[in-house]
């Protein structure tokens, strides 16, 4: 087997694009569309290429992904390529200059929702598995390809089902196919999320009696949270990003004549090694305690934590970051290691003690926005880099 990082043949690249086009043309918006059609495209392709695969299900029995497993002929660790095939919603379709499920190629761009995140990567990873399959006996450990259809919900059901499956081998590391040519994402901030319920007496907006309603109390809490002091740098841990707090939802009231007795907020705190989930919760509880002291109400303000992920960061010498950065350098690219602000599936994996890279791929535009597209000129290079990285890992 030729182990040099050479670009794939033109026919191989065309096949990757063809599969990606079929996937884009099967809408798979998270929580909106039926995932059956997009999974059917993948299952037909994997069956035609004789790649062993199976569906992954969550505790309720819903399909949350596909798993391809390629066992090597020699002992060694398993490694995973991961790409989601569910997508963000379309948003305002009238703002798009082409149909969101286009799949067409115009001026070298693959058009449509999922072209960047991450149906092109899913097609690429399937082809790498097919490329390595005839030579599996020479490889150490094994290669899994995880195709998640519960990623954009934030539930990451495919990854959770994969890690919980007693029939799978726990991976030594994961490479996630988020796009972007200039960086290998080796880390990300964590998060602590909670809903907050603010209470107050209900009243008539026209009453002579003045009432501090739930909306006014909640607005005061938002000000307290906005004014909360978070560390501006990570002097101890060396983490390159500071923590961040955002109020991301506010729901209360109905109509005009009633002062509501409840308002609900969503609070999202992005955490770092120097400001962890316990610090985030302590900060929010302090703001809530101050609210209840300054503007008392019949019931205390309630806090319900809903999610918590740790931050993660690999050094450039840790796998699989090291092998991906090396393969990119060998291909002549200048690629930097980056710690991302947004959290991603790498945080979930970090919580399980599994190292991950969370992005390297083709250039893109409009991810999660209008006119999403992926540029195809560099696809052969990206293919070759991931192929070589996988080979190096599977060679031990």
mmCIF file of C-alpha atoms in Angstrom:
data_model
loop_
_atom_site.group_PDB
_atom_site.id
_atom_site.type_symbol
_atom_site.label_atom_id
_atom_site.label_comp_id
_atom_site.label_asym_id
_atom_site.label_seq_id
_atom_site.Cartn_x
_atom_site.Cartn_y
_atom_site.Cartn_z
ATOM 1 C CA UNK A 1 0.000 0.000 0.000
ATOM 2 C CA UNK A 2 1.326 3.443 -0.938
ATOM 3 C CA UNK A 3 1.663 5.250 2.388
ATOM 4 C CA UNK A 4 2.814 8.621 1.039
ATOM 5 C CA UNK A 5 0.428 11.558 1.450
ATOM 6 C CA UNK A 6 -0.517 11.924 -2.181
ATOM 7 C CA UNK A 7 -3.700 13.608 -3.407
ATOM 8 C CA UNK A 8 -6.391 11.135 -4.447
ATOM 9 C CA UNK A 9 -7.121 10.511 -8.074
ATOM 10 C CA UNK A 10 -9.534 12.809 -9.887
ATOM 11 C CA UNK A 11 -12.128 10.040 -9.976
ATOM 12 C CA UNK A 12 -11.834 9.522 -6.220
ATOM 13 C CA UNK A 13 -12.322 13.225 -5.522
ATOM 14 C CA UNK A 14 -15.302 13.293 -7.898
ATOM 15 C CA UNK A 15 -16.798 10.357 -6.008
ATOM 16 C CA UNK A 16 -16.446 12.202 -2.683
ATOM 17 C CA UNK A 17 -18.230 15.226 -4.141
ATOM 18 C CA UNK A 18 -20.949 13.087 -5.696
ATOM 19 C CA UNK A 19 -21.731 11.450 -2.361
ATOM 20 C CA UNK A 20 -21.704 14.840 -0.613
ATOM 21 C CA UNK A 21 -24.153 16.205 -3.204
ATOM 22 C CA UNK A 22 -26.561 13.340 -2.558
ATOM 23 C CA UNK A 23 -26.355 14.001 1.190
ATOM 24 C CA UNK A 24 -26.999 17.745 0.804
ATOM 25 C CA UNK A 25 -30.042 17.012 -1.356
ATOM 26 C CA UNK A 26 -31.594 15.024 1.504
ATOM 27 C CA UNK A 27 -32.567 17.693 4.049
ATOM 28 C CA UNK A 28 -31.594 16.643 7.564
ATOM 29 C CA UNK A 29 -32.161 19.693 9.738
ATOM 30 C CA UNK A 30 -31.785 18.783 13.403
ATOM 31 C CA UNK A 31 -35.143 18.322 15.085
ATOM 32 C CA UNK A 32 -37.029 19.132 11.864
ATOM 33 C CA UNK A 33 -36.416 16.544 9.147
ATOM 34 C CA UNK A 34 -36.604 12.761 9.101
ATOM 35 C CA UNK A 35 -33.055 11.382 9.085
ATOM 36 C CA UNK A 36 -34.063 8.243 7.198
ATOM 37 C CA UNK A 37 -33.336 9.572 3.691
ATOM 38 C CA UNK A 38 -29.866 10.914 4.460
ATOM 39 C CA UNK A 39 -28.936 7.755 6.367
ATOM 40 C CA UNK A 40 -30.270 5.683 3.486
ATOM 41 C CA UNK A 41 -27.854 7.385 1.078
ATOM 42 C CA UNK A 42 -24.941 6.509 3.370
ATOM 43 C CA UNK A 43 -26.093 2.958 3.982
ATOM 44 C CA UNK A 44 -26.481 2.291 0.254
ATOM 45 C CA UNK A 45 -22.988 3.652 -0.418
ATOM 46 C CA UNK A 46 -21.362 1.731 2.440
ATOM 47 C CA UNK A 47 -23.095 -1.484 1.385
ATOM 48 C CA UNK A 48 -21.967 -1.041 -2.217
ATOM 49 C CA UNK A 49 -18.388 -0.618 -1.008
ATOM 50 C CA UNK A 50 -18.616 -3.585 1.374
ATOM 51 C CA UNK A 51 -17.822 -1.557 4.452
ATOM 52 C CA UNK A 52 -19.202 -3.013 7.705
ATOM 53 C CA UNK A 53 -21.604 -0.584 9.330
ATOM 54 C CA UNK A 54 -24.544 -0.453 11.692
ATOM 55 C CA UNK A 55 -27.033 1.992 13.119
ATOM 56 C CA UNK A 56 -26.578 3.485 16.578
ATOM 57 C CA UNK A 57 -29.616 4.081 18.786
ATOM 58 C CA UNK A 58 -30.206 6.091 21.928
ATOM 59 C CA UNK A 59 -31.914 4.826 25.086
ATOM 60 C CA UNK A 60 -35.332 5.550 23.561
ATOM 61 C CA UNK A 61 -34.534 3.471 20.477
ATOM 62 C CA UNK A 62 -34.177 6.415 18.083
ATOM 63 C CA UNK A 63 -31.490 6.217 15.421
ATOM 64 C CA UNK A 64 -28.763 8.752 16.264
ATOM 65 C CA UNK A 65 -25.993 7.744 13.891
ATOM 66 C CA UNK A 66 -24.146 5.235 11.779
ATOM 67 C CA UNK A 67 -20.906 3.526 12.747
ATOM 68 C CA UNK A 68 -18.398 2.098 10.281
ATOM 69 C CA UNK A 69 -15.798 -0.232 11.795
ATOM 70 C CA UNK A 70 -12.628 -1.325 10.035
ATOM 71 C CA UNK A 71 -10.581 -3.745 12.133
ATOM 72 C CA UNK A 72 -6.849 -3.990 11.506
ATOM 73 C CA UNK A 73 -4.947 -7.248 11.330
ATOM 74 C CA UNK A 74 -2.513 -6.390 14.146
ATOM 75 C CA UNK A 75 -3.093 -5.374 17.785
ATOM 76 C CA UNK A 76 -3.260 -1.679 18.557
ATOM 77 C CA UNK A 77 -5.527 1.194 19.531
ATOM 78 C CA UNK A 78 -8.600 2.265 17.602
ATOM 79 C CA UNK A 79 -8.975 5.750 16.161
ATOM 80 C CA UNK A 80 -12.125 7.502 14.987
ATOM 81 C CA UNK A 81 -13.061 9.898 12.189
ATOM 82 C CA UNK A 82 -16.249 11.770 13.081
ATOM 83 C CA UNK A 83 -18.570 13.926 10.961
ATOM 84 C CA UNK A 84 -22.208 14.869 11.453
ATOM 85 C CA UNK A 85 -24.817 14.536 8.718
ATOM 86 C CA UNK A 86 -27.587 16.422 10.463
ATOM 87 C CA UNK A 87 -27.474 20.187 9.939
ATOM 88 C CA UNK A 88 -28.475 23.559 11.277
ATOM 89 C CA UNK A 89 -31.874 24.888 10.114
ATOM 90 C CA UNK A 90 -32.107 26.945 6.927
ATOM 91 C CA UNK A 91 -33.257 30.199 8.534
ATOM 92 C CA UNK A 92 -34.885 32.666 6.146
ATOM 93 C CA UNK A 93 -34.884 30.734 2.876
ATOM 94 C CA UNK A 94 -35.836 33.860 0.928
ATOM 95 C CA UNK A 95 -32.438 35.327 1.855
ATOM 96 C CA UNK A 96 -30.571 32.483 0.144
ATOM 97 C CA UNK A 97 -29.331 33.026 -3.413
ATOM 98 C CA UNK A 98 -29.777 29.295 -4.142
ATOM 99 C CA UNK A 99 -31.945 26.525 -2.651
ATOM 100 C CA UNK A 100 -30.586 25.387 0.730
ATOM 101 C CA UNK A 101 -30.705 21.777 -0.470
ATOM 102 C CA UNK A 102 -29.014 22.636 -3.791
ATOM 103 C CA UNK A 103 -25.959 20.396 -3.869
ATOM 104 C CA UNK A 104 -24.876 22.127 -7.102
ATOM 105 C CA UNK A 105 -21.318 23.210 -7.879
ATOM 106 C CA UNK A 106 -20.844 26.808 -9.009
ATOM 107 C CA UNK A 107 -17.424 28.392 -9.588
ATOM 108 C CA UNK A 108 -15.754 25.644 -7.582
ATOM 109 C CA UNK A 109 -18.109 25.925 -4.601
ATOM 110 C CA UNK A 110 -20.346 23.096 -3.377
ATOM 111 C CA UNK A 111 -23.626 24.791 -2.423
ATOM 112 C CA UNK A 112 -26.128 23.990 0.286
ATOM 113 C CA UNK A 113 -26.752 23.444 3.970
ATOM 114 C CA UNK A 114 -24.329 20.844 5.286
ATOM 115 C CA UNK A 115 -21.730 21.404 2.573
ATOM 116 C CA UNK A 116 -19.407 22.896 5.181
ATOM 117 C CA UNK A 117 -20.814 21.334 8.354
ATOM 118 C CA UNK A 118 -20.285 18.504 7.710
ATOM 119 C CA UNK A 119 -21.629 16.380 4.861
ATOM 120 C CA UNK A 120 -18.555 16.853 2.699
ATOM 121 C CA UNK A 121 -16.394 15.609 5.587
ATOM 122 C CA UNK A 122 -18.717 12.628 6.053
ATOM 123 C CA UNK A 123 -18.306 11.715 2.389
ATOM 124 C CA UNK A 124 -14.542 12.156 2.634
ATOM 125 C CA UNK A 125 -14.241 9.958 5.738
ATOM 126 C CA UNK A 126 -16.340 7.203 4.141
ATOM 127 C CA UNK A 127 -13.987 7.218 1.156
ATOM 128 C CA UNK A 128 -10.909 7.034 3.380
ATOM 129 C CA UNK A 129 -12.374 3.947 5.055
ATOM 130 C CA UNK A 130 -13.006 2.416 1.627
ATOM 131 C CA UNK A 131 -9.457 3.337 0.605
ATOM 132 C CA UNK A 132 -7.928 1.559 3.619
ATOM 133 C CA UNK A 133 -10.268 -1.434 3.759
ATOM 134 C CA UNK A 134 -8.430 -3.629 1.196
ATOM 135 C CA UNK A 135 -5.248 -3.272 3.265
ATOM 136 C CA UNK A 136 -6.768 -3.644 6.735
ATOM 137 C CA UNK A 137 -4.674 -6.712 7.561
ATOM 138 C CA UNK A 138 -1.517 -4.591 7.517
ATOM 139 C CA UNK A 139 -2.890 -2.031 10.022
ATOM 140 C CA UNK A 140 -2.708 -1.916 13.796
ATOM 141 C CA UNK A 141 -5.832 -1.519 15.899
ATOM 142 C CA UNK A 142 -8.752 -0.244 13.901
ATOM 143 C CA UNK A 143 -10.513 2.703 12.326
ATOM 144 C CA UNK A 144 -14.085 3.763 13.104
ATOM 145 C CA UNK A 145 -16.087 6.338 11.165
ATOM 146 C CA UNK A 146 -18.867 7.900 13.232
ATOM 147 C CA UNK A 147 -21.662 9.588 11.260
ATOM 148 C CA UNK A 148 -23.784 11.476 13.796
ATOM 149 C CA UNK A 149 -27.377 12.613 13.179
ATOM 150 C CA UNK A 150 -27.885 14.153 16.612
ATOM 151 C CA UNK A 151 -25.116 16.760 16.628
ATOM 152 C CA UNK A 152 -26.839 20.048 15.837
ATOM 153 C CA UNK A 153 -29.418 19.403 18.547
ATOM 154 C CA UNK A 154 -26.558 19.745 21.033
ATOM 155 C CA UNK A 155 -27.391 16.292 22.334
ATOM 156 C CA UNK A 156 -24.527 14.533 20.516
ATOM 157 C CA UNK A 157 -26.577 11.359 20.656
ATOM 158 C CA UNK A 158 -24.465 9.550 18.072
ATOM 159 C CA UNK A 159 -21.263 10.070 20.048
ATOM 160 C CA UNK A 160 -22.967 9.140 23.308
ATOM 161 C CA UNK A 161 -24.405 5.951 21.808
ATOM 162 C CA UNK A 162 -21.019 5.081 20.303
ATOM 163 C CA UNK A 163 -19.209 5.440 23.620
ATOM 164 C CA UNK A 164 -21.923 3.552 25.507
ATOM 165 C CA UNK A 165 -22.065 0.649 23.036
ATOM 166 C CA UNK A 166 -20.581 -2.459 24.705
ATOM 167 C CA UNK A 167 -19.652 -3.911 21.313
ATOM 168 C CA UNK A 168 -17.305 -1.087 20.298
ATOM 169 C CA UNK A 169 -13.675 -0.560 21.198
ATOM 170 C CA UNK A 170 -13.138 2.731 23.000
ATOM 171 C CA UNK A 171 -11.133 5.034 20.702
ATOM 172 C CA UNK A 172 -7.701 6.336 21.661
ATOM 173 C CA UNK A 173 -8.578 9.601 19.915
ATOM 174 C CA UNK A 174 -10.994 11.245 17.508
ATOM 175 C CA UNK A 175 -10.578 13.588 14.533
ATOM 176 C CA UNK A 176 -13.750 15.625 13.886
ATOM 177 C CA UNK A 177 -14.316 16.910 10.359
ATOM 178 C CA UNK A 178 -15.412 20.489 11.001
ATOM 179 C CA UNK A 179 -14.212 22.733 8.129
ATOM 180 C CA UNK A 180 -11.457 25.344 7.887
ATOM 181 C CA UNK A 181 -8.124 25.124 6.093
ATOM 182 C CA UNK A 182 -5.894 27.375 8.187
ATOM 183 C CA UNK A 183 -6.197 25.693 11.572
ATOM 184 C CA UNK A 184 -6.343 22.402 13.374
ATOM 185 C CA UNK A 185 -8.658 22.988 16.323
ATOM 186 C CA UNK A 186 -7.046 21.330 19.342
ATOM 187 C CA UNK A 187 -9.193 22.758 22.133
ATOM 188 C CA UNK A 188 -12.283 24.648 23.156
ATOM 189 C CA UNK A 189 -13.893 26.362 26.102
ATOM 190 C CA UNK A 190 -16.269 24.294 28.202
ATOM 191 C CA UNK A 191 -19.709 25.368 29.335
ATOM 192 C CA UNK A 192 -22.123 25.497 32.228
ATOM 193 C CA UNK A 193 -25.758 26.165 31.328
ATOM 194 C CA UNK A 194 -28.778 26.759 33.527
ATOM 195 C CA UNK A 195 -32.359 27.987 33.398
ATOM 196 C CA UNK A 196 -33.350 30.589 35.982
ATOM 197 C CA UNK A 197 -36.943 31.125 37.164
ATOM 198 C CA UNK A 198 -37.679 34.573 38.568
ATOM 199 C CA UNK A 199 -40.885 35.045 40.571
ATOM 200 C CA UNK A 200 -43.032 38.027 41.623
ATOM 201 C CA UNK A 201 -46.657 38.795 42.569
ATOM 202 C CA UNK A 202 -48.987 38.941 39.590
ATOM 203 C CA UNK A 203 -50.955 42.116 39.087
ATOM 204 C CA UNK A 204 -53.052 44.259 36.761
ATOM 205 C CA UNK A 205 -50.984 46.719 34.760
ATOM 206 C CA UNK A 206 -53.605 49.414 35.399
ATOM 207 C CA UNK A 207 -53.876 48.895 39.156
ATOM 208 C CA UNK A 208 -53.192 51.745 41.570
ATOM 209 C CA UNK A 209 -50.958 49.393 43.531
ATOM 210 C CA UNK A 210 -47.378 49.378 42.290
ATOM 211 C CA UNK A 211 -45.904 45.887 41.825
ATOM 212 C CA UNK A 212 -42.345 44.955 40.905
ATOM 213 C CA UNK A 213 -43.177 42.285 38.360
ATOM 214 C CA UNK A 214 -41.197 39.277 37.289
ATOM 215 C CA UNK A 215 -39.999 40.989 34.108
ATOM 216 C CA UNK A 216 -38.570 43.914 36.089
ATOM 217 C CA UNK A 217 -36.902 41.550 38.561
ATOM 218 C CA UNK A 218 -35.496 39.436 35.717
ATOM 219 C CA UNK A 219 -34.194 42.534 33.948
ATOM 220 C CA UNK A 220 -32.400 43.506 37.165
ATOM 221 C CA UNK A 221 -30.857 40.028 37.305
ATOM 222 C CA UNK A 222 -29.657 40.358 33.714
ATOM 223 C CA UNK A 223 -27.891 43.590 34.689
ATOM 224 C CA UNK A 224 -26.269 41.879 37.664
ATOM 225 C CA UNK A 225 -25.060 39.020 35.455
ATOM 226 C CA UNK A 226 -23.773 41.412 32.803
ATOM 227 C CA UNK A 227 -21.816 43.287 35.480
ATOM 228 C CA UNK A 228 -20.355 40.124 37.046
ATOM 229 C CA UNK A 229 -16.565 40.090 37.097
ATOM 230 C CA UNK A 230 -14.976 37.186 35.244
ATOM 231 C CA UNK A 231 -11.231 36.647 34.867
ATOM 232 C CA UNK A 232 -9.890 38.390 31.755
ATOM 233 C CA UNK A 233 -6.921 36.059 31.295
ATOM 234 C CA UNK A 234 -5.811 32.571 32.230
ATOM 235 C CA UNK A 235 -2.570 33.420 34.021
ATOM 236 C CA UNK A 236 -2.263 30.076 35.787
ATOM 237 C CA UNK A 237 -3.386 27.544 33.183
ATOM 238 C CA UNK A 238 -2.090 29.280 30.063
ATOM 239 C CA UNK A 239 -5.441 28.655 28.348
ATOM 240 C CA UNK A 240 -5.634 31.217 25.507
ATOM 241 C CA UNK A 241 -9.263 32.338 25.999
ATOM 242 C CA UNK A 242 -11.062 33.893 28.991
ATOM 243 C CA UNK A 243 -14.417 32.697 30.356
ATOM 244 C CA UNK A 244 -17.595 34.344 29.097
ATOM 245 C CA UNK A 245 -21.180 34.698 30.396
ATOM 246 C CA UNK A 246 -24.233 35.281 28.191
ATOM 247 C CA UNK A 247 -27.963 35.475 28.853
ATOM 248 C CA UNK A 248 -29.330 33.721 25.782
ATOM 249 C CA UNK A 249 -33.106 33.555 26.322
ATOM 250 C CA UNK A 250 -35.796 35.538 28.183
ATOM 251 C CA UNK A 251 -39.433 34.423 28.336
ATOM 252 C CA UNK A 252 -42.266 36.067 30.268
ATOM 253 C CA UNK A 253 -45.708 37.558 30.037
ATOM 254 C CA UNK A 254 -48.623 37.507 27.640
ATOM 255 C CA UNK A 255 -50.765 40.347 26.388
ATOM 256 C CA UNK A 256 -50.788 43.854 27.903
ATOM 257 C CA UNK A 257 -52.939 44.062 31.005
ATOM 258 C CA UNK A 258 -51.224 41.561 33.341
ATOM 259 C CA UNK A 259 -47.925 42.007 35.148
ATOM 260 C CA UNK A 260 -46.584 38.419 35.024
ATOM 261 C CA UNK A 261 -45.600 36.454 38.086
ATOM 262 C CA UNK A 262 -42.744 34.536 36.421
ATOM 263 C CA UNK A 263 -39.889 35.072 33.977
ATOM 264 C CA UNK A 264 -37.482 32.401 32.740
ATOM 265 C CA UNK A 265 -33.913 33.012 31.612
ATOM 266 C CA UNK A 266 -31.282 30.856 29.954
ATOM 267 C CA UNK A 267 -27.714 31.487 31.067
ATOM 268 C CA UNK A 268 -24.689 30.149 29.171
ATOM 269 C CA UNK A 269 -21.249 30.391 30.812
ATOM 270 C CA UNK A 270 -18.205 29.364 28.767
ATOM 271 C CA UNK A 271 -15.637 27.884 31.138
ATOM 272 C CA UNK A 272 -11.864 27.461 31.158
ATOM 273 C CA UNK A 273 -9.375 25.486 33.253
ATOM 274 C CA UNK A 274 -9.004 28.520 35.525
ATOM 275 C CA UNK A 275 -12.763 29.197 35.762
ATOM 276 C CA UNK A 276 -14.568 25.884 35.893
ATOM 277 C CA UNK A 277 -18.191 24.822 36.208
ATOM 278 C CA UNK A 278 -18.157 25.225 39.988
ATOM 279 C CA UNK A 279 -16.923 28.809 39.594
ATOM 280 C CA UNK A 280 -19.642 29.461 37.006
ATOM 281 C CA UNK A 281 -22.393 28.157 39.254
ATOM 282 C CA UNK A 282 -21.040 30.090 42.247
ATOM 283 C CA UNK A 283 -21.035 33.321 40.231
ATOM 284 C CA UNK A 284 -24.617 32.876 39.017
ATOM 285 C CA UNK A 285 -25.879 31.914 42.477
ATOM 286 C CA UNK A 286 -24.247 35.020 43.948
ATOM 287 C CA UNK A 287 -26.074 37.220 41.422
ATOM 288 C CA UNK A 288 -29.373 35.476 42.213
ATOM 289 C CA UNK A 289 -28.843 35.904 45.950
ATOM 290 C CA UNK A 290 -28.217 39.606 45.435
ATOM 291 C CA UNK A 291 -31.410 39.903 43.368
ATOM 292 C CA UNK A 292 -33.505 38.257 46.073
ATOM 293 C CA UNK A 293 -31.950 40.514 48.720
ATOM 294 C CA UNK A 294 -32.395 43.757 46.771
ATOM 295 C CA UNK A 295 -35.854 42.996 45.309
ATOM 296 C CA UNK A 296 -37.567 40.444 47.573
ATOM 297 C CA UNK A 297 -40.332 38.257 46.166
ATOM 298 C CA UNK A 298 -42.814 35.680 47.544
ATOM 299 C CA UNK A 299 -40.672 32.805 46.227
ATOM 300 C CA UNK A 300 -36.902 32.516 45.868
ATOM 301 C CA UNK A 301 -35.377 32.589 42.414
ATOM 302 C CA UNK A 302 -34.776 29.067 41.129
ATOM 303 C CA UNK A 303 -31.695 27.787 39.305
ATOM 304 C CA UNK A 304 -31.800 24.546 37.315
ATOM 305 C CA UNK A 305 -28.471 23.438 35.791
ATOM 306 C CA UNK A 306 -29.046 21.767 32.418
ATOM 307 C CA UNK A 307 -25.605 21.030 30.928
ATOM 308 C CA UNK A 308 -21.949 20.995 31.864
ATOM 309 C CA UNK A 309 -18.901 20.166 29.711
ATOM 310 C CA UNK A 310 -15.236 20.629 30.572
ATOM 311 C CA UNK A 311 -12.838 22.712 28.481
ATOM 312 C CA UNK A 312 -10.170 20.811 26.582
ATOM 313 C CA UNK A 313 -6.848 21.544 24.958
ATOM 314 C CA UNK A 314 -4.281 19.246 23.395
ATOM 315 C CA UNK A 315 -0.670 20.221 23.027
ATOM 316 C CA UNK A 316 0.791 20.035 19.538
ATOM 317 C CA UNK A 317 2.658 16.881 20.582
ATOM 318 C CA UNK A 318 -0.428 14.963 21.714
ATOM 319 C CA UNK A 319 -2.316 12.587 19.453
ATOM 320 C CA UNK A 320 -4.295 12.922 17.308
ATOM 321 C CA UNK A 321 -3.333 16.613 17.024
ATOM 322 C CA UNK A 322 0.319 15.817 16.393
ATOM 323 C CA UNK A 323 -0.306 13.448 13.504
ATOM 324 C CA UNK A 324 -2.766 15.788 11.795
ATOM 325 C CA UNK A 325 -0.479 18.818 12.124
ATOM 326 C CA UNK A 326 2.461 16.758 10.847
ATOM 327 C CA UNK A 327 0.512 15.483 7.849
ATOM 328 C CA UNK A 328 -0.531 19.047 7.001
ATOM 329 C CA UNK A 329 3.079 20.239 7.223
ATOM 330 C CA UNK A 330 4.244 17.354 5.033
ATOM 331 C CA UNK A 331 1.652 18.448 2.466
ATOM 332 C CA UNK A 332 3.229 21.914 2.419
ATOM 333 C CA UNK A 333 0.576 23.738 4.452
ATOM 334 C CA UNK A 334 1.207 26.232 7.215
ATOM 335 C CA UNK A 335 -1.469 25.293 9.711
ATOM 336 C CA UNK A 336 -1.676 26.563 13.278
ATOM 337 C CA UNK A 337 -3.136 24.848 16.308
ATOM 338 C CA UNK A 338 -6.175 26.743 17.605
ATOM 339 C CA UNK A 339 -8.300 26.713 20.732
ATOM 340 C CA UNK A 340 -11.859 27.609 19.736
ATOM 341 C CA UNK A 341 -14.292 29.811 21.602
ATOM 342 C CA UNK A 342 -17.441 27.789 20.828
ATOM 343 C CA UNK A 343 -17.828 24.419 22.486
ATOM 344 C CA UNK A 344 -18.171 21.315 20.330
ATOM 345 C CA UNK A 345 -18.292 17.556 20.455
ATOM 346 C CA UNK A 346 -14.634 17.593 21.506
ATOM 347 C CA UNK A 347 -15.802 18.810 24.933
ATOM 348 C CA UNK A 348 -18.045 15.766 25.312
ATOM 349 C CA UNK A 349 -15.132 13.518 24.380
ATOM 350 C CA UNK A 350 -12.836 15.356 26.795
ATOM 351 C CA UNK A 351 -15.299 14.602 29.567
ATOM 352 C CA UNK A 352 -14.817 10.925 28.696
ATOM 353 C CA UNK A 353 -11.023 11.260 28.705
ATOM 354 C CA UNK A 354 -10.771 10.938 24.913
ATOM 355 C CA UNK A 355 -8.516 13.458 23.085
ATOM 356 C CA UNK A 356 -9.905 15.022 19.938
ATOM 357 C CA UNK A 357 -9.208 17.526 17.223
ATOM 358 C CA UNK A 358 -12.304 19.531 16.307
ATOM 359 C CA UNK A 359 -11.682 20.970 12.915
ATOM 360 C CA UNK A 360 -9.600 20.841 9.774
ATOM 361 C CA UNK A 361 -11.138 20.826 6.332
ATOM 362 C CA UNK A 362 -11.823 22.784 3.193
ATOM 363 C CA UNK A 363 -12.445 26.566 3.185
ATOM 364 C CA UNK A 364 -16.081 27.539 3.637
ATOM 365 C CA UNK A 365 -18.605 30.368 3.874
ATOM 366 C CA UNK A 366 -22.008 30.730 5.531
ATOM 367 C CA UNK A 367 -21.696 27.972 8.108
ATOM 368 C CA UNK A 368 -25.002 27.886 10.049
ATOM 369 C CA UNK A 369 -25.983 31.008 8.084
ATOM 370 C CA UNK A 370 -27.206 32.062 4.659
ATOM 371 C CA UNK A 371 -25.686 30.588 1.459
ATOM 372 C CA UNK A 372 -23.561 27.912 3.127
ATOM 373 C CA UNK A 373 -20.919 26.602 0.745
ATOM 374 C CA UNK A 374 -17.621 24.680 0.706
ATOM 375 C CA UNK A 375 -14.712 25.335 -1.652
ATOM 376 C CA UNK A 376 -13.586 22.227 -3.489
ATOM 377 C CA UNK A 377 -10.186 23.234 -4.902
ATOM 378 C CA UNK A 378 -8.368 22.049 -1.773
ATOM 379 C CA UNK A 379 -10.409 18.878 -1.283
ATOM 380 C CA UNK A 380 -7.657 16.592 -2.720
ATOM 381 C CA UNK A 381 -5.150 18.049 -0.255
ATOM 382 C CA UNK A 382 -7.508 17.699 2.712
ATOM 383 C CA UNK A 383 -8.254 14.126 1.662
ATOM 384 C CA UNK A 384 -4.553 13.281 1.461
ATOM 385 C CA UNK A 385 -3.811 14.830 4.866
ATOM 386 C CA UNK A 386 -6.543 12.911 6.669
ATOM 387 C CA UNK A 387 -5.608 9.712 4.847
ATOM 388 C CA UNK A 388 -1.962 10.059 5.842
ATOM 389 C CA UNK A 389 -2.840 10.969 9.422
ATOM 390 C CA UNK A 390 -5.036 7.879 9.710
ATOM 391 C CA UNK A 391 -2.314 5.687 8.229
ATOM 392 C CA UNK A 392 0.285 7.017 10.626
ATOM 393 C CA UNK A 393 -1.945 6.339 13.610
ATOM 394 C CA UNK A 394 -2.838 2.856 12.370
ATOM 395 C CA UNK A 395 0.845 2.090 11.812
ATOM 396 C CA UNK A 396 1.395 2.730 15.509
#
